[in-house]
Amino acid sequence: CVCVCVFVEVRPTFYKIVKKRSTEEFSSLPYVCTLFNCLLWVLYGMPFVKPHSVLILTINGFGIVLELVYIVIFFTFTTKQKKVVIVAS
């Protein structure tokens, strides 16, 4: 599905972050927003809201896991100022 490709597409960015051990000019906002988007879709896909929506749950559950990994990597290699922004959002 296209959604999975969107989640996996940012791997080169995180490869650079890990390789350079710095987030440089990258922002955490897209990853935090994508995480919240996936969380909302999972809420929508719950059986008590929309029955028979296994595809919505699996794709966005996968997105939640990947985005959490991305945010942890970003948090590990970012400056103290950017950590405050990540925690505040």
Backbone as a chain_set.jsonl record, in Angstrom:
{"seq": "CVCVCVFVEVRPTFYKIVKKRSTEEFSSLPYVCTLFNCLLWVLYGMPFVKPHSVLILTINGFGIVLELVYIVIFFTFTTKQKKVVIVAS", "coords": {"N": [[0.834, -1.182, 0.0], [0.357, 2.297, -0.515], [0.559, 3.915, 1.724], [2.318, 2.604, 3.48], [4.667, 2.838, 2.051], [5.061, 5.591, 2.254], [5.621, 5.827, 4.988], [8.04, 4.445, 5.137], [9.689, 5.813, 3.461], [11.314, 7.83, 4.554], [13.646, 6.747, 5.468], [16.311, 7.214, 4.33], [16.877, 9.788, 5.332], [17.064, 9.34, 8.09], [19.145, 7.596, 8.088], [21.227, 9.314, 7.406], [21.164, 10.966, 9.687], [21.893, 9.173, 11.745], [24.384, 8.369, 10.8], [25.87, 10.795, 10.78], [25.514, 11.471, 13.363], [23.969, 13.59, 14.234], [21.201, 15.826, 14.047], [21.21, 18.018, 12.505], [19.851, 20.339, 10.299], [17.347, 19.277, 10.209], [13.867, 18.877, 11.005], [11.711, 17.875, 13.673], [9.014, 17.985, 13.478], [7.474, 16.924, 11.186], [7.502, 14.158, 11.742], [6.382, 13.893, 14.262], [3.831, 14.898, 13.713], [2.968, 12.991, 11.827], [2.911, 10.749, 13.467], [0.791, 11.452, 15.244], [-1.253, 11.57, 13.359], [-1.419, 8.875, 12.541], [-2.185, 7.766, 14.991], [-4.741, 8.888, 15.286], [-6.037, 7.693, 13.078], [-5.913, 5.019, 13.845], [-7.559, 5.115, 16.082], [-9.969, 5.751, 14.788], [-10.233, 3.401, 13.323], [-10.904, 1.489, 15.179], [-12.852, -1.274, 16.336], [-15.266, -0.591, 17.669], [-15.839, 1.874, 16.635], [-15.577, 1.841, 13.792], [-16.503, -0.941, 12.373], [-14.91, -3.933, 11.046], [-12.433, -3.006, 9.971], [-9.754, -3.814, 9.567], [-7.542, -3.415, 7.888], [-7.063, -0.641, 8.059], [-6.293, -0.482, 10.741], [-3.967, -2.146, 10.804], [-2.122, -1.004, 8.952], [-1.8, 1.622, 9.955], [-1.049, 1.036, 12.549], [1.446, -0.104, 12.065], [2.607, 2.233, 11.078], [2.628, 3.795, 13.413], [4.485, 2.417, 14.996], [6.835, 2.676, 13.4], [7.1, 5.503, 13.293], [7.477, 6.087, 15.995], [9.957, 4.875, 16.355], [11.48, 6.488, 14.628], [11.217, 8.977, 15.94], [12.48, 8.441, 18.377], [15.104, 7.955, 17.478], [15.633, 10.48, 16.369], [15.391, 12.048, 18.675], [17.521, 11.063, 20.139], [19.803, 11.991, 18.79], [19.64, 14.763, 18.685], [19.817, 18.316, 19.533], [19.733, 19.94, 22.795], [17.858, 22.023, 22.821], [16.118, 21.354, 20.716], [15.13, 18.999, 21.74], [13.49, 19.89, 23.792], [11.475, 21.092, 22.285], [10.411, 18.836, 21.002], [9.411, 17.342, 23.175], [7.573, 19.16, 24.154], [5.706, 19.19, 22.14]], "CA": [[0.0, 0.0, 0.0], [1.087, 3.562, -0.621], [0.807, 4.448, 3.08], [3.526, 1.976, 4.011], [5.791, 3.464, 1.336], [5.255, 6.927, 2.832], [6.276, 5.651, 6.287], [9.397, 3.914, 4.961], [10.424, 6.716, 2.57], [12.236, 8.719, 5.268], [14.826, 6.005, 5.921], [17.587, 7.878, 4.012], [17.079, 10.903, 6.252], [17.52, 8.825, 9.376], [20.472, 7.037, 7.858], [22.141, 10.466, 7.515], [21.187, 11.404, 11.084], [22.68, 8.213, 12.52], [25.764, 8.386, 10.301], [26.522, 12.028, 11.227], [25.237, 11.603, 14.789], [23.415, 14.928, 14.43], [19.994, 16.072, 13.26], [21.517, 19.194, 11.69], [18.744, 21.261, 10.047], [16.093, 18.538, 10.123], [12.858, 19.192, 12.008], [10.962, 16.718, 14.169], [7.587, 18.231, 13.297], [6.774, 15.974, 10.304], [7.416, 12.833, 12.346], [5.405, 14.004, 15.349], [2.513, 15.028, 13.072], [2.621, 11.696, 11.247], [2.552, 9.881, 14.59], [-0.557, 11.801, 15.679], [-2.147, 11.172, 12.283], [-1.604, 7.424, 12.664], [-2.957, 7.51, 16.208], [-6.144, 9.206, 14.998], [-6.567, 6.668, 12.184], [-6.121, 3.802, 14.632], [-8.776, 5.357, 16.865], [-11.076, 5.629, 13.842], [-10.337, 2.02, 12.878], [-11.301, 0.585, 16.263], [-14.113, -1.971, 16.016], [-16.451, 0.087, 18.202], [-16.087, 3.069, 15.821], [-15.793, 1.381, 12.421], [-16.272, -2.39, 12.323], [-14.294, -4.548, 9.864], [-11.427, -2.095, 9.412], [-8.457, -4.398, 9.929], [-6.503, -2.787, 7.073], [-6.763, 0.67, 8.663], [-5.562, -0.726, 11.984], [-2.632, -2.718, 10.591], [-1.246, -0.041, 8.285], [-1.489, 2.737, 10.849], [-0.287, 0.476, 13.659], [2.812, -0.151, 11.54], [3.063, 3.621, 11.03], [2.902, 4.232, 14.786], [5.755, 1.807, 15.42], [7.938, 3.32, 12.673], [7.251, 6.899, 13.701], [8.092, 6.086, 17.32], [11.388, 4.591, 16.151], [12.085, 7.699, 14.053], [11.281, 10.025, 16.958], [13.524, 8.054, 19.338], [16.39, 8.223, 16.819], [15.772, 11.934, 16.283], [15.6, 12.53, 20.041], [18.852, 10.631, 20.568], [20.881, 12.731, 18.139], [19.325, 16.181, 18.526], [20.316, 19.234, 20.559], [18.859, 20.098, 23.953], [16.769, 22.925, 22.46], [15.148, 20.62, 19.912], [14.48, 18.02, 22.619], [12.421, 20.6, 24.48], [10.394, 21.255, 21.304], [9.798, 17.522, 20.783], [8.649, 16.983, 24.36], [6.466, 20.097, 24.274], [4.668, 18.905, 21.137]], "C": [[0.889, 1.26, 0.0], [1.431, 4.119, 0.758], [2.087, 3.876, 3.676], [4.757, 2.579, 3.341], [6.088, 4.857, 1.894], [5.977, 6.822, 4.177], [7.743, 5.262, 6.13], [10.283, 4.869, 4.159], [11.468, 7.565, 3.282], [13.479, 8.0, 5.793], [16.143, 6.679, 5.554], [17.896, 9.06, 4.939], [17.631, 10.404, 7.581], [18.844, 8.1, 9.264], [21.517, 8.143, 7.983], [22.283, 10.915, 8.967], [22.062, 10.474, 11.914], [24.138, 8.253, 12.099], [26.523, 9.613, 10.818], [26.367, 12.27, 12.723], [24.737, 13.004, 15.149], [22.175, 15.087, 13.55], [20.149, 17.27, 12.334], [20.293, 20.089, 11.539], [17.391, 20.568, 9.991], [15.162, 18.918, 11.276], [12.143, 17.914, 12.435], [9.47, 16.828, 13.883], [6.903, 17.246, 12.347], [6.571, 14.6, 10.934], [6.415, 12.818, 13.498], [3.991, 14.108, 14.764], [2.059, 13.71, 12.449], [2.228, 10.706, 12.338], [1.13, 10.18, 15.056], [-1.601, 11.435, 14.635], [-2.447, 9.675, 12.362], [-2.431, 7.075, 13.89], [-4.445, 7.8, 15.991], [-6.781, 8.167, 14.075], [-6.801, 5.361, 12.917], [-7.364, 3.95, 15.503], [-10.007, 5.201, 15.982], [-11.304, 4.174, 13.432], [-10.731, 1.028, 13.954], [-12.668, -0.029, 15.958], [-15.365, -1.287, 16.552], [-16.769, 1.375, 17.451], [-16.425, 2.66, 14.396], [-15.478, -0.115, 12.364], [-15.619, -2.828, 11.01], [-13.275, -3.623, 9.19], [-10.021, -2.552, 9.79], [-7.328, -3.731, 9.151], [-6.095, -1.434, 7.642], [-5.92, 0.481, 9.921], [-4.143, -1.225, 11.739], [-1.679, -1.709, 9.961], [-0.853, 1.081, 9.244], [-0.816, 2.269, 12.139], [1.178, 0.354, 13.293], [3.407, 1.25, 11.496], [3.409, 4.158, 12.407], [4.251, 3.693, 15.243], [6.932, 2.493, 14.723], [8.166, 4.754, 13.122], [7.846, 7.001, 15.103], [9.583, 5.8, 17.234], [12.088, 5.833, 15.611], [12.237, 8.793, 15.112], [12.347, 9.699, 18.002], [14.909, 8.315, 18.748], [16.642, 9.723, 16.77], [16.101, 12.507, 17.659], [17.0, 12.197, 20.538], [19.945, 11.533, 20.027], [20.61, 14.229, 17.988], [19.901, 17.013, 19.676], [19.3, 19.352, 21.694], [17.654, 20.977, 23.62], [15.689, 22.189, 21.644], [14.453, 19.543, 20.73], [13.317, 18.647, 23.358], [11.216, 20.779, 23.55], [9.666, 19.93, 21.09], [8.916, 17.141, 21.968], [7.439, 17.889, 24.505], [5.359, 19.815, 23.263], [4.108, 17.552, 21.372]], "O": [[2.027, 1.241, 0.469], [2.485, 4.73, 0.933], [2.855, 4.601, 4.309], [5.775, 2.805, 3.996], [7.251, 5.251, 1.991], [6.851, 7.637, 4.473], [8.59, 5.702, 6.907], [11.507, 4.738, 4.183], [12.436, 7.984, 2.646], [14.283, 8.607, 6.5], [17.041, 6.72, 6.396], [19.054, 9.294, 5.284], [18.565, 10.99, 8.129], [19.586, 8.001, 10.241], [22.568, 7.941, 8.591], [23.387, 11.21, 9.425], [22.885, 10.939, 12.703], [25.032, 8.179, 12.941], [27.674, 9.501, 11.242], [27.004, 13.16, 13.286], [25.039, 13.532, 16.219], [22.112, 14.546, 12.446], [19.302, 17.504, 11.473], [19.747, 20.556, 12.539], [16.38, 21.224, 9.745], [15.612, 19.238, 12.376], [11.993, 16.985, 11.642], [8.74, 15.849, 14.036], [5.821, 16.762, 12.68], [5.559, 13.949, 10.676], [5.687, 11.843, 13.683], [3.063, 13.476, 15.267], [0.883, 13.356, 12.54], [1.307, 9.911, 12.15], [0.341, 9.255, 15.246], [-2.712, 11.035, 14.982], [-3.602, 9.263, 12.26], [-3.282, 6.187, 13.837], [-5.303, 7.049, 16.454], [-7.94, 7.8, 14.267], [-7.78, 4.665, 12.646], [-8.139, 3.004, 15.642], [-10.988, 4.58, 16.393], [-12.444, 3.761, 13.219], [-10.878, -0.161, 13.67], [-13.535, 0.631, 15.386], [-16.428, -1.396, 15.941], [-17.861, 1.92, 17.61], [-17.444, 3.084, 13.85], [-14.311, -0.503, 12.312], [-15.765, -2.16, 9.987], [-13.272, -3.485, 7.967], [-9.207, -1.765, 10.273], [-6.254, -3.505, 9.709], [-4.907, -1.118, 7.698], [-4.946, 1.203, 10.136], [-3.21, -0.771, 12.401], [-0.537, -1.581, 10.404], [0.322, 1.441, 9.323], [-0.081, 3.039, 12.758], [2.054, 0.666, 14.099], [4.574, 1.441, 11.837], [4.381, 4.899, 12.556], [5.062, 4.426, 15.81], [7.914, 2.851, 15.372], [9.309, 5.171, 13.31], [8.636, 7.906, 15.373], [10.38, 6.405, 17.95], [13.167, 6.192, 16.082], [13.27, 9.46, 15.171], [13.047, 10.6, 18.465], [15.789, 8.835, 19.433], [17.737, 10.184, 17.091], [16.986, 13.352, 17.79], [17.596, 12.977, 21.281], [20.917, 11.815, 20.729], [21.303, 14.896, 17.22], [20.406, 16.472, 20.66], [18.155, 18.918, 21.567], [16.546, 20.708, 24.085], [14.494, 22.387, 21.865], [13.304, 19.203, 20.448], [12.275, 18.017, 23.535], [10.072, 20.635, 23.98], [8.438, 19.905, 21.006], [7.794, 16.669, 21.781], [6.379, 17.434, 24.936], [4.202, 20.161, 23.499], [3.221, 17.115, 20.639]]}, "num_chains": 1, "name": "protein.A"}
